[in-house]
mmCIF file of C-alpha atoms and ligand atoms in Angstrom:
data_model
loop_
_atom_site.group_PDB
_atom_site.id
_atom_site.type_symbol
_atom_site.label_atom_id
_atom_site.label_comp_id
_atom_site.label_asym_id
_atom_site.label_seq_id
_atom_site.Cartn_x
_atom_site.Cartn_y
_atom_site.Cartn_z
ATOM 1 C CA MET A 1 0.000 0.000 0.000
ATOM 2 C CA THR A 2 1.057 3.633 -0.352
ATOM 3 C CA ILE A 3 1.668 5.475 2.898
ATOM 4 C CA GLY A 4 1.516 9.246 2.608
ATOM 5 C CA ILE A 5 3.710 11.344 4.881
ATOM 6 C CA LEU A 6 2.954 15.032 5.395
ATOM 7 C CA GLY A 7 6.388 16.650 5.589
ATOM 8 C CA GLY A 8 9.723 15.571 4.168
ATOM 9 C CA GLY A 9 12.199 16.138 6.994
ATOM 10 C CA GLN A 10 14.409 13.563 8.653
ATOM 11 C CA LEU A 11 11.531 11.917 10.500
ATOM 12 C CA GLY A 12 9.724 11.343 7.191
ATOM 13 C CA ARG A 13 12.968 10.019 5.737
ATOM 14 C CA MET A 14 13.495 7.526 8.584
ATOM 15 C CA LEU A 15 9.828 6.447 8.438
ATOM 16 C CA ALA A 16 10.255 5.738 4.718
ATOM 17 C CA LEU A 17 13.430 3.742 5.350
ATOM 18 C CA ALA A 18 11.563 1.635 7.916
ATOM 19 C CA ALA A 19 8.525 1.112 5.672
ATOM 20 C CA TYR A 20 10.274 -0.347 2.630
ATOM 21 C CA PRO A 21 11.290 -3.682 4.216
ATOM 22 C CA LEU A 22 7.583 -4.205 4.955
ATOM 23 C CA GLY A 23 6.853 -3.868 1.239
ATOM 24 C CA GLU A 24 5.113 -0.505 1.574
ATOM 25 C CA PHE A 25 5.357 2.406 -0.844
ATOM 26 C CA ILE A 26 5.832 5.962 0.360
ATOM 27 C CA SER A 27 4.704 9.317 -0.965
ATOM 28 C CA ILE A 28 5.994 12.464 0.718
ATOM 29 C CA PHE A 29 3.926 15.647 0.553
ATOM 30 C CA ASP A 30 6.211 18.660 0.833
ATOM 31 C CA PRO A 31 6.545 22.062 -0.850
ATOM 32 C CA ASP A 32 10.301 21.464 -1.156
ATOM 33 C CA GLY A 33 11.048 18.933 -3.880
ATOM 34 C CA ASP A 34 14.591 18.642 -2.513
ATOM 35 C CA CYS A 35 13.530 17.831 1.070
ATOM 36 C CA CYS A 36 15.688 15.186 2.726
ATOM 37 C CA ALA A 37 12.966 12.508 2.739
ATOM 38 C CA GLY A 38 12.830 13.053 -1.020
ATOM 39 C CA HIS A 39 16.258 11.421 -1.323
ATOM 40 C CA VAL A 40 14.696 8.084 -0.369
ATOM 41 C CA ALA A 41 11.053 8.412 -1.500
ATOM 42 C CA PRO A 42 9.012 10.207 -4.187
ATOM 43 C CA VAL A 43 7.858 13.735 -3.317
ATOM 44 C CA PHE A 44 4.471 15.154 -4.241
ATOM 45 C CA LYS A 45 5.587 18.775 -4.454
ATOM 46 C CA ALA A 46 2.863 21.238 -3.458
ATOM 47 C CA GLY A 47 2.065 23.757 -0.775
ATOM 48 C CA PHE A 48 0.138 22.723 2.339
ATOM 49 C CA GLY A 49 -2.421 25.414 1.456
ATOM 50 C CA ASP A 50 -3.108 23.853 -1.971
ATOM 51 C CA THR A 51 -6.331 21.990 -1.202
ATOM 52 C CA SER A 52 -6.819 20.399 -4.614
ATOM 53 C CA ALA A 53 -3.241 19.072 -4.583
ATOM 54 C CA LEU A 54 -3.753 17.689 -1.069
ATOM 55 C CA GLU A 55 -6.959 15.996 -2.172
ATOM 56 C CA ALA A 56 -5.406 14.423 -5.251
ATOM 57 C CA TRP A 57 -2.482 13.168 -3.173
ATOM 58 C CA ALA A 58 -4.685 11.865 -0.354
ATOM 59 C CA LYS A 59 -6.778 9.827 -2.809
ATOM 60 C CA ALA A 60 -3.644 7.999 -3.919
ATOM 61 C CA CYS A 61 -2.649 7.076 -0.337
ATOM 62 C CA LYS A 62 -4.061 4.212 1.687
ATOM 63 C CA VAL A 63 -3.159 5.961 4.937
ATOM 64 C CA VAL A 64 -1.613 9.344 5.700
ATOM 65 C CA THR A 65 0.595 10.222 8.650
ATOM 66 C CA PHE A 66 2.562 13.337 9.594
ATOM 67 C CA GLU A 67 6.085 13.944 10.809
ATOM 68 C CA SER A 68 5.458 17.238 12.595
ATOM 69 C CA GLU A 69 2.723 18.546 14.871
ATOM 70 C CA ASN A 70 3.184 21.970 13.310
ATOM 71 C CA ILE A 71 0.985 21.167 10.306
ATOM 72 C CA ALA A 72 -2.360 22.958 10.304
ATOM 73 C CA GLY A 73 -5.388 21.008 11.515
ATOM 74 C CA GLU A 74 -7.180 22.034 8.283
ATOM 75 C CA VAL A 75 -4.590 20.082 6.293
ATOM 76 C CA LEU A 76 -5.417 16.901 8.180
ATOM 77 C CA GLN A 77 -9.144 17.635 7.879
ATOM 78 C CA THR A 78 -8.830 17.917 4.100
ATOM 79 C CA VAL A 79 -6.842 14.704 3.881
ATOM 80 C CA GLN A 80 -9.175 12.722 6.098
ATOM 81 C CA ARG A 81 -12.096 13.427 3.770
ATOM 82 C CA HIS A 82 -10.335 11.166 1.259
ATOM 83 C CA THR A 83 -8.328 8.610 3.210
ATOM 84 C CA THR A 84 -7.475 7.356 6.692
ATOM 85 C CA VAL A 85 -5.213 9.546 8.810
ATOM 86 C CA ALA A 86 -3.152 8.244 11.722
ATOM 87 C CA PRO A 87 -2.604 9.662 14.261
ATOM 88 C CA GLY A 88 -5.909 11.516 14.199
ATOM 89 C CA LEU A 89 -6.948 15.118 14.555
ATOM 90 C CA VAL A 90 -7.374 14.914 18.347
ATOM 91 C CA SER A 91 -3.720 13.943 18.886
ATOM 92 C CA LEU A 92 -2.576 16.673 16.503
ATOM 93 C CA THR A 93 -4.769 19.413 17.978
ATOM 94 C CA ILE A 94 -3.853 18.692 21.590
ATOM 95 C CA SER A 95 -0.133 18.495 20.999
ATOM 96 C CA GLN A 96 0.209 21.604 18.833
ATOM 97 C CA ASP A 97 -1.110 23.924 21.514
ATOM 98 C CA ARG A 98 0.761 23.943 24.824
ATOM 99 C CA LEU A 99 -2.282 25.193 26.705
ATOM 100 C CA LEU A 100 -4.648 22.464 25.428
ATOM 101 C CA GLU A 101 -1.855 19.948 26.020
ATOM 102 C CA LYS A 102 -1.329 20.928 29.644
ATOM 103 C CA GLN A 103 -5.075 21.083 30.319
ATOM 104 C CA ARG A 104 -5.525 17.585 28.894
ATOM 105 C CA LEU A 105 -2.648 16.230 30.950
ATOM 106 C CA ARG A 106 -4.066 17.807 34.094
ATOM 107 C CA ASP A 107 -7.548 16.419 33.342
ATOM 108 C CA LEU A 108 -6.006 12.959 33.059
ATOM 109 C CA GLY A 109 -4.322 13.282 36.437
ATOM 110 C CA ILE A 110 -0.859 13.489 34.855
ATOM 111 C CA ASP A 111 1.145 16.029 36.884
ATOM 112 C CA THR A 112 2.390 19.185 35.172
ATOM 113 C CA MET A 113 3.985 22.327 36.556
ATOM 114 C CA PRO A 114 1.337 24.895 37.506
ATOM 115 C CA PHE A 115 0.398 26.891 34.400
ATOM 116 C CA ALA A 116 -1.900 29.647 33.181
ATOM 117 C CA ALA A 117 -2.983 31.132 29.854
ATOM 118 C CA VAL A 118 -1.518 34.573 29.119
ATOM 119 C CA ASP A 119 -3.154 37.024 26.712
ATOM 120 C CA SER A 120 -2.245 40.274 28.448
ATOM 121 C CA LEU A 121 0.419 41.668 30.744
ATOM 122 C CA ALA A 122 -2.163 41.673 33.534
ATOM 123 C CA ASP A 123 -2.726 37.919 32.981
ATOM 124 C CA LEU A 124 1.005 37.361 33.230
ATOM 125 C CA GLN A 125 1.424 39.391 36.391
ATOM 126 C CA GLN A 126 -1.491 37.703 38.064
ATOM 127 C CA ALA A 127 -0.215 34.253 37.070
ATOM 128 C CA LEU A 128 3.281 35.029 38.350
ATOM 129 C CA GLY A 129 1.677 35.976 41.653
ATOM 130 C CA ASN A 130 0.147 32.501 41.860
ATOM 131 C CA ILE A 131 2.882 30.397 40.283
ATOM 132 C CA GLY A 132 5.879 32.270 41.638
ATOM 133 C CA ILE A 133 9.258 33.039 40.088
ATOM 134 C CA PRO A 134 11.245 31.664 38.315
ATOM 135 C CA ALA A 135 8.682 30.825 35.657
ATOM 136 C CA VAL A 136 8.804 30.038 31.961
ATOM 137 C CA LEU A 137 6.765 32.006 29.423
ATOM 138 C CA LYS A 138 6.120 30.165 26.154
ATOM 139 C CA THR A 139 4.186 30.655 22.949
ATOM 140 C CA ARG A 140 1.206 28.299 22.856
ATOM 141 C CA ARG A 141 2.008 27.208 19.332
ATOM 142 C CA GLY A 142 4.946 26.703 17.051
ATOM 143 C CA GLY A 143 7.843 26.563 19.518
ATOM 144 C CA TYR A 144 10.466 23.855 19.134
ATOM 145 C CA ASP A 145 14.062 23.228 20.189
ATOM 146 C CA GLY A 146 13.705 25.830 22.945
ATOM 147 C CA LYS A 147 12.467 28.524 20.538
ATOM 148 C CA GLY A 148 9.504 30.656 21.587
ATOM 149 C CA GLN A 149 10.210 30.671 25.306
ATOM 150 C CA ARG A 150 11.736 32.971 27.931
ATOM 151 C CA ILE A 151 12.642 32.308 31.532
ATOM 152 C CA ILE A 152 11.358 34.953 33.920
ATOM 153 C CA ARG A 153 13.829 35.167 36.801
ATOM 154 C CA SER A 154 12.615 38.390 38.371
ATOM 155 C CA PRO A 155 9.405 40.471 38.153
ATOM 156 C CA ASP A 156 11.373 42.969 36.044
ATOM 157 C CA ASP A 157 11.832 40.334 33.294
ATOM 158 C CA ALA A 158 8.102 39.880 32.793
ATOM 159 C CA GLU A 159 7.284 42.718 30.432
ATOM 160 C CA ALA A 160 10.270 42.169 28.141
ATOM 161 C CA ALA A 161 9.515 38.439 27.889
ATOM 162 C CA PHE A 162 5.861 39.202 27.202
ATOM 163 C CA ASN A 163 6.759 41.666 24.412
ATOM 164 C CA ALA A 164 9.383 39.350 22.915
ATOM 165 C CA LEU A 165 6.893 36.501 22.535
ATOM 166 C CA GLY A 166 4.164 38.460 20.771
ATOM 167 C CA ARG A 167 1.985 39.579 23.703
ATOM 168 C CA ARG A 168 -0.764 36.983 23.326
ATOM 169 C CA ASN A 169 -1.514 33.296 22.882
ATOM 170 C CA LEU A 170 1.076 32.529 25.524
ATOM 171 C CA ILE A 171 1.294 30.162 28.478
ATOM 172 C CA VAL A 172 3.291 30.671 31.635
ATOM 173 C CA GLU A 173 4.355 27.753 33.752
ATOM 174 C CA GLY A 174 6.373 27.146 36.885
ATOM 175 C CA PHE A 175 10.086 26.562 36.431
ATOM 176 C CA ALA A 176 10.881 22.902 37.081
ATOM 177 C CA ALA A 177 14.026 22.446 39.164
ATOM 178 C CA PHE A 178 14.607 19.025 37.625
ATOM 179 C CA SER A 179 17.475 16.668 38.327
ATOM 180 C CA ARG A 180 17.111 15.116 34.880
ATOM 181 C CA GLU A 181 14.939 15.188 31.776
ATOM 182 C CA VAL A 182 13.453 11.906 30.631
ATOM 183 C CA SER A 183 11.025 10.787 27.950
ATOM 184 C CA ILE A 184 9.049 7.739 27.051
ATOM 185 C CA VAL A 185 7.879 6.609 23.628
ATOM 186 C CA GLY A 186 4.859 4.391 23.135
ATOM 187 C CA VAL A 187 3.132 3.067 20.050
ATOM 188 C CA ARG A 188 -0.573 2.258 19.872
ATOM 189 C CA GLY A 189 -2.154 0.153 17.165
ATOM 190 C CA VAL A 190 -5.525 0.504 15.444
ATOM 191 C CA ASP A 191 -6.897 -2.254 17.703
ATOM 192 C CA GLY A 192 -5.678 -0.496 20.873
ATOM 193 C CA ASP A 193 -2.662 -2.755 21.351
ATOM 194 C CA GLU A 194 0.218 -0.795 22.924
ATOM 195 C CA VAL A 195 3.973 -1.218 23.162
ATOM 196 C CA ILE A 196 6.254 0.965 25.260
ATOM 197 C CA TYR A 197 9.983 1.619 24.989
ATOM 198 C CA PRO A 198 12.158 1.986 28.091
ATOM 199 C CA LEU A 199 12.437 5.369 29.732
ATOM 200 C CA THR A 200 15.159 7.486 28.129
ATOM 201 C CA GLU A 201 17.334 10.156 29.759
ATOM 202 C CA ASN A 202 17.951 13.256 27.674
ATOM 203 C CA GLU A 203 20.491 16.085 27.738
ATOM 204 C CA HIS A 204 19.705 19.393 26.074
ATOM 205 C CA ARG A 205 22.061 22.272 25.337
ATOM 206 C CA ASP A 206 20.835 25.681 24.121
ATOM 207 C CA GLY A 207 17.321 24.206 24.051
ATOM 208 C CA ILE A 208 18.319 21.462 21.579
ATOM 209 C CA LEU A 209 18.499 17.757 22.366
ATOM 210 C CA ARG A 210 22.118 16.568 22.308
ATOM 211 C CA THR A 211 22.200 13.078 23.800
ATOM 212 C CA SER A 212 19.715 10.391 24.814
ATOM 213 C CA ARG A 213 20.458 7.203 26.740
ATOM 214 C CA ASN A 214 18.045 4.349 27.332
ATOM 215 C CA LEU A 215 17.602 3.622 31.028
ATOM 216 C CA VAL A 216 17.882 0.020 32.059
ATOM 217 C CA GLY A 217 15.649 -0.840 35.020
ATOM 218 C CA ASP A 218 14.957 2.761 36.033
ATOM 219 C CA PRO A 219 12.688 3.003 39.106
ATOM 220 C CA LEU A 220 10.510 5.660 37.433
ATOM 221 C CA HIS A 221 9.854 3.652 34.268
ATOM 222 C CA ALA A 222 6.635 2.067 35.555
ATOM 223 C CA GLU A 223 5.149 5.422 36.485
ATOM 224 C CA ALA A 224 6.077 6.921 33.101
ATOM 225 C CA GLU A 225 4.610 3.893 31.330
ATOM 226 C CA HIS A 226 1.370 4.287 33.248
ATOM 227 C CA LYS A 227 1.143 7.945 32.209
ATOM 228 C CA ILE A 228 1.800 7.348 28.518
ATOM 229 C CA ARG A 229 -0.656 4.441 28.350
ATOM 230 C CA ARG A 230 -3.293 6.633 29.918
ATOM 231 C CA LEU A 231 -2.611 9.401 27.438
ATOM 232 C CA MET A 232 -2.533 7.220 24.317
ATOM 233 C CA THR A 233 -5.779 5.524 25.284
ATOM 234 C CA ASP A 234 -7.489 8.824 26.087
ATOM 235 C CA LEU A 235 -6.465 10.354 22.747
ATOM 236 C CA GLY A 236 -7.465 7.213 20.836
ATOM 237 C CA HIS A 237 -3.980 7.611 19.426
ATOM 238 C CA VAL A 238 -2.725 5.447 16.559
ATOM 239 C CA GLY A 239 1.017 5.420 15.917
ATOM 240 C CA ALA A 240 4.020 6.565 17.951
ATOM 241 C CA LEU A 241 3.730 9.138 20.715
ATOM 242 C CA ALA A 242 6.383 10.625 22.981
ATOM 243 C CA LEU A 243 5.913 12.112 26.415
ATOM 244 C CA GLU A 244 8.688 14.380 27.737
ATOM 245 C CA LEU A 245 8.977 14.569 31.503
ATOM 246 C CA PHE A 246 11.024 16.272 34.198
ATOM 247 C CA ASP A 247 12.274 14.274 37.146
ATOM 248 C CA VAL A 248 11.797 16.672 40.049
ATOM 249 C CA GLN A 249 13.075 14.957 43.188
ATOM 250 C CA GLY A 250 11.771 11.580 42.064
ATOM 251 C CA ARG A 251 8.431 12.984 40.928
ATOM 252 C CA LEU A 252 7.611 12.877 37.213
ATOM 253 C CA ILE A 253 6.223 16.120 35.806
ATOM 254 C CA ALA A 254 4.956 16.099 32.218
ATOM 255 C CA ASN A 255 6.308 18.817 29.945
ATOM 256 C CA GLU A 256 5.327 18.009 26.391
ATOM 257 C CA ILE A 257 3.596 15.526 24.099
ATOM 258 C CA ALA A 258 4.765 14.752 20.567
ATOM 259 C CA PRO A 259 2.211 12.735 18.564
ATOM 260 C CA ARG A 260 4.865 11.106 16.392
ATOM 261 C CA VAL A 261 8.208 9.390 16.288
ATOM 262 C CA HIS A 262 10.591 11.390 18.432
ATOM 263 C CA ASN A 263 14.236 12.396 18.497
ATOM 264 C CA THR A 264 14.636 10.801 21.943
ATOM 265 C CA GLY A 265 13.543 7.489 20.382
ATOM 266 C CA HIS A 266 16.162 7.428 17.620
ATOM 267 C CA TRP A 267 18.362 5.050 19.614
ATOM 268 C CA THR A 268 15.716 2.375 18.936
ATOM 269 C CA ILE A 269 16.826 2.107 15.280
ATOM 270 C CA GLU A 270 19.620 -0.289 16.187
ATOM 271 C CA GLY A 271 18.995 -0.414 19.941
ATOM 272 C CA ALA A 272 15.579 -2.079 20.090
ATOM 273 C CA GLU A 273 14.180 -5.255 18.553
ATOM 274 C CA THR A 274 11.718 -3.098 16.596
ATOM 275 C CA SER A 275 12.481 0.580 16.032
ATOM 276 C CA GLN A 276 9.996 3.348 16.787
ATOM 277 C CA PHE A 277 9.848 4.006 13.026
ATOM 278 C CA GLU A 278 8.932 0.434 12.119
ATOM 279 C CA ASN A 279 6.393 0.278 14.926
ATOM 280 C CA HIS A 280 4.809 3.531 13.773
ATOM 281 C CA VAL A 281 4.469 2.092 10.264
ATOM 282 C CA ARG A 282 3.091 -1.170 11.664
ATOM 283 C CA ALA A 283 0.568 0.747 13.784
ATOM 284 C CA ILE A 284 -0.809 3.014 11.069
ATOM 285 C CA THR A 285 -1.106 0.137 8.599
ATOM 286 C CA GLY A 286 -3.040 -1.976 11.102
ATOM 287 C CA ARG A 287 -0.376 -4.626 11.620
ATOM 288 C CA HIS A 288 0.941 -6.361 14.738
ATOM 289 C CA LEU A 289 3.327 -4.214 16.757
ATOM 290 C CA GLY A 290 6.879 -5.435 17.281
ATOM 291 C CA VAL A 291 8.541 -6.084 20.617
ATOM 292 C CA THR A 292 10.405 -3.115 22.082
ATOM 293 C CA GLU A 293 13.093 -5.009 24.023
ATOM 294 C CA THR A 294 16.443 -3.249 23.975
ATOM 295 C CA ARG A 295 19.579 -4.832 22.607
ATOM 296 C CA GLY A 296 21.819 -3.414 25.300
ATOM 297 C CA TYR A 297 23.004 -0.091 26.644
ATOM 298 C CA CYS A 298 22.098 2.414 23.966
ATOM 299 C CA ALA A 299 22.539 6.077 23.193
ATOM 300 C CA MET A 300 21.874 8.644 20.525
ATOM 301 C CA VAL A 301 24.032 11.701 19.849
ATOM 302 C CA ASN A 302 22.603 14.449 17.636
ATOM 303 C CA PHE A 303 24.678 16.192 14.989
ATOM 304 C CA ILE A 304 23.754 19.851 15.118
ATOM 305 C CA GLY A 305 24.967 22.158 12.342
ATOM 306 C CA SER A 306 27.433 19.684 10.830
ATOM 307 C CA THR A 307 28.296 15.989 10.756
ATOM 308 C CA PRO A 308 31.588 14.509 12.001
ATOM 309 C CA ASP A 309 34.036 12.665 9.785
ATOM 310 C CA LEU A 310 32.220 9.487 8.719
ATOM 311 C CA ASP A 311 35.257 7.193 8.627
ATOM 312 C CA LYS A 312 36.317 8.206 12.125
ATOM 313 C CA LEU A 313 32.774 7.808 13.358
ATOM 314 C CA LEU A 314 32.426 4.314 11.928
ATOM 315 C CA ALA A 315 35.748 3.312 13.489
ATOM 316 C CA LEU A 316 34.135 3.578 16.930
ATOM 317 C CA PRO A 317 32.823 0.190 18.099
ATOM 318 C CA GLY A 318 29.049 -0.132 18.379
ATOM 319 C CA VAL A 319 28.425 3.199 16.627
ATOM 320 C CA HIS A 320 26.041 3.619 13.688
ATOM 321 C CA ALA A 321 25.738 6.725 11.524
ATOM 322 C CA HIS A 322 22.496 8.323 10.395
ATOM 323 C CA PHE A 323 23.172 11.288 8.141
ATOM 324 C CA TYR A 324 20.088 13.076 6.875
ATOM 325 C CA GLY A 325 21.498 14.489 3.616
ATOM 326 C CA LYS A 326 20.751 18.027 4.792
ATOM 327 C CA THR A 327 23.101 20.971 4.313
ATOM 328 C CA GLY A 328 24.765 22.130 7.507
ATOM 329 C CA ARG A 329 23.540 25.292 9.191
ATOM 330 C CA PRO A 330 23.976 26.435 12.807
ATOM 331 C CA GLY A 331 21.331 24.903 15.056
ATOM 332 C CA ARG A 332 20.040 22.516 12.367
ATOM 333 C CA LYS A 333 19.763 18.783 13.052
ATOM 334 C CA VAL A 334 21.686 17.160 10.219
ATOM 335 C CA GLY A 335 22.184 13.650 11.526
ATOM 336 C CA HIS A 336 22.760 11.510 14.578
ATOM 337 C CA ALA A 337 24.737 8.507 15.739
ATOM 338 C CA THR A 338 23.350 5.596 17.664
ATOM 339 C CA VAL A 339 25.361 3.463 20.053
ATOM 340 C CA VAL A 340 24.624 -0.102 21.127
ATOM 341 C CA ALA A 341 26.950 -1.534 23.772
ATOM 342 C CA ALA A 342 27.149 -4.424 26.229
ATOM 343 C CA SER A 343 27.720 -2.229 29.288
ATOM 344 C CA ALA A 344 26.941 1.293 30.457
ATOM 345 C CA GLN A 345 30.694 1.992 30.521
ATOM 346 C CA ALA A 346 31.197 0.877 26.906
ATOM 347 C CA ARG A 347 28.194 2.951 25.856
ATOM 348 C CA ASP A 348 29.469 6.053 27.637
ATOM 349 C CA ASP A 349 32.970 5.552 26.193
ATOM 350 C CA ALA A 350 31.457 5.481 22.702
ATOM 351 C CA VAL A 351 29.435 8.644 23.426
ATOM 352 C CA ALA A 352 32.629 10.347 24.650
ATOM 353 C CA GLY A 353 34.386 9.222 21.447
ATOM 354 C CA ILE A 354 31.617 10.735 19.300
ATOM 355 C CA ASN A 355 31.743 13.980 21.286
ATOM 356 C CA ARG A 356 35.530 14.167 20.744
ATOM 357 C CA LEU A 357 34.942 13.920 16.975
ATOM 358 C CA LEU A 358 32.302 16.630 17.176
ATOM 359 C CA ALA A 359 34.705 18.905 19.070
ATOM 360 C CA ALA A 360 37.563 18.301 16.592
HETATM 361 P P1 AMP B 401 9.974 22.605 25.422
HETATM 362 O O1 AMP B 401 10.031 23.390 24.144
HETATM 363 O O2 AMP B 401 8.770 22.877 26.251
HETATM 364 O O3 AMP B 401 10.218 21.145 25.198
HETATM 365 O O4 AMP B 401 11.227 23.103 26.273
HETATM 366 C C1 AMP B 401 12.561 22.935 25.816
HETATM 367 C C2 AMP B 401 13.476 22.773 27.006
HETATM 368 O O5 AMP B 401 13.361 23.931 27.865
HETATM 369 C C3 AMP B 401 13.115 21.605 27.893
HETATM 370 O O6 AMP B 401 13.663 20.409 27.405
HETATM 371 C C4 AMP B 401 13.708 22.050 29.226
HETATM 372 O O7 AMP B 401 15.098 21.840 29.231
HETATM 373 C C5 AMP B 401 13.430 23.525 29.240
HETATM 374 N N1 AMP B 401 12.128 23.808 29.888
HETATM 375 C C6 AMP B 401 10.919 23.881 29.287
HETATM 376 N N2 AMP B 401 9.943 24.124 30.184
HETATM 377 C C7 AMP B 401 10.535 24.208 31.393
HETATM 378 C C8 AMP B 401 10.065 24.421 32.722
HETATM 379 N N3 AMP B 401 8.764 24.634 32.987
HETATM 380 N N4 AMP B 401 10.975 24.426 33.723
HETATM 381 C C9 AMP B 401 12.296 24.233 33.477
HETATM 382 N N5 AMP B 401 12.791 24.032 32.241
HETATM 383 C C10 AMP B 401 11.943 24.014 31.207
#
């Protein structure tokens, strides 16, 4: 069958690469004919606002999925008049608006930092009075990789942060004094079957994910698994979903939902029996989900702005390269490496080796 993917970035590319061994065909919808998923799959080149193009494309696809939650809900609505979409509109709508997302999490009994909607300076000041300082002001929509947010460390910061972020459609939330950031990826099938990957620990720098490590036997895994199962079931989600969490003194606080395959799940490509990409494809095509057992101590290191020397990278034991075929630019994700090792020490040595190449 032909699987349509809205968006031709690296996630679309890796979904395509996982779909071909299952005998599926892929069609990427993207305004950029030279998008990086287009190197491995045909691109239907048209703008997301071109309704007749979307309709023609949707009719040729058995199922349509998306690689980013920043596509407009109207795009998915148009597509779903002509074919099946997975995940559905509910998952997309909730996860593309930080306020709806946090409200849904709270309604489900999944802890978040205290938060409030901000549409005026008075809203912000009142909320800061309740939440306290430090706090984080964010745009409700469109932020990623730390963009669209400001930390408010003193009452004097409030107005400047408010002005910098566009003065409305904002959310302010308490600052989480976390000891670590973790995430969990789950995949839910059409029939409601669910598989969950192990909890992953993540390091960010300048708001961008740098390194993820799978956690083996982490005491907070069960609680995270409970939360993501609850969420996937509530959303009637089909496909992969990631939940990003803060560990605040042993208490898990939800930060963000991504209704798709996720950067913190890239280690599963070689590090799990079935990768998040294959399981997403299996889910949206109505097939059995694959087991998520890990193959050892795994990690993922992002390449931001440029890729390291490939020969040196491949000389490191247990290291696999994933270059996206994108031109380098500061702050742009252009590839990643995965590590699979027999011990935590060997895994961390490999990560250190990759970081030395990146620093060279
Ligand atoms: P986000 O775009 O919400 O995923 O935020 C990007 C990064 O900013 C997170 O991974 C955290 O490192 C940091 N961050 C976001 N929200 C908060 C918060 N409420 N408290 C502390 N750090 C935060």
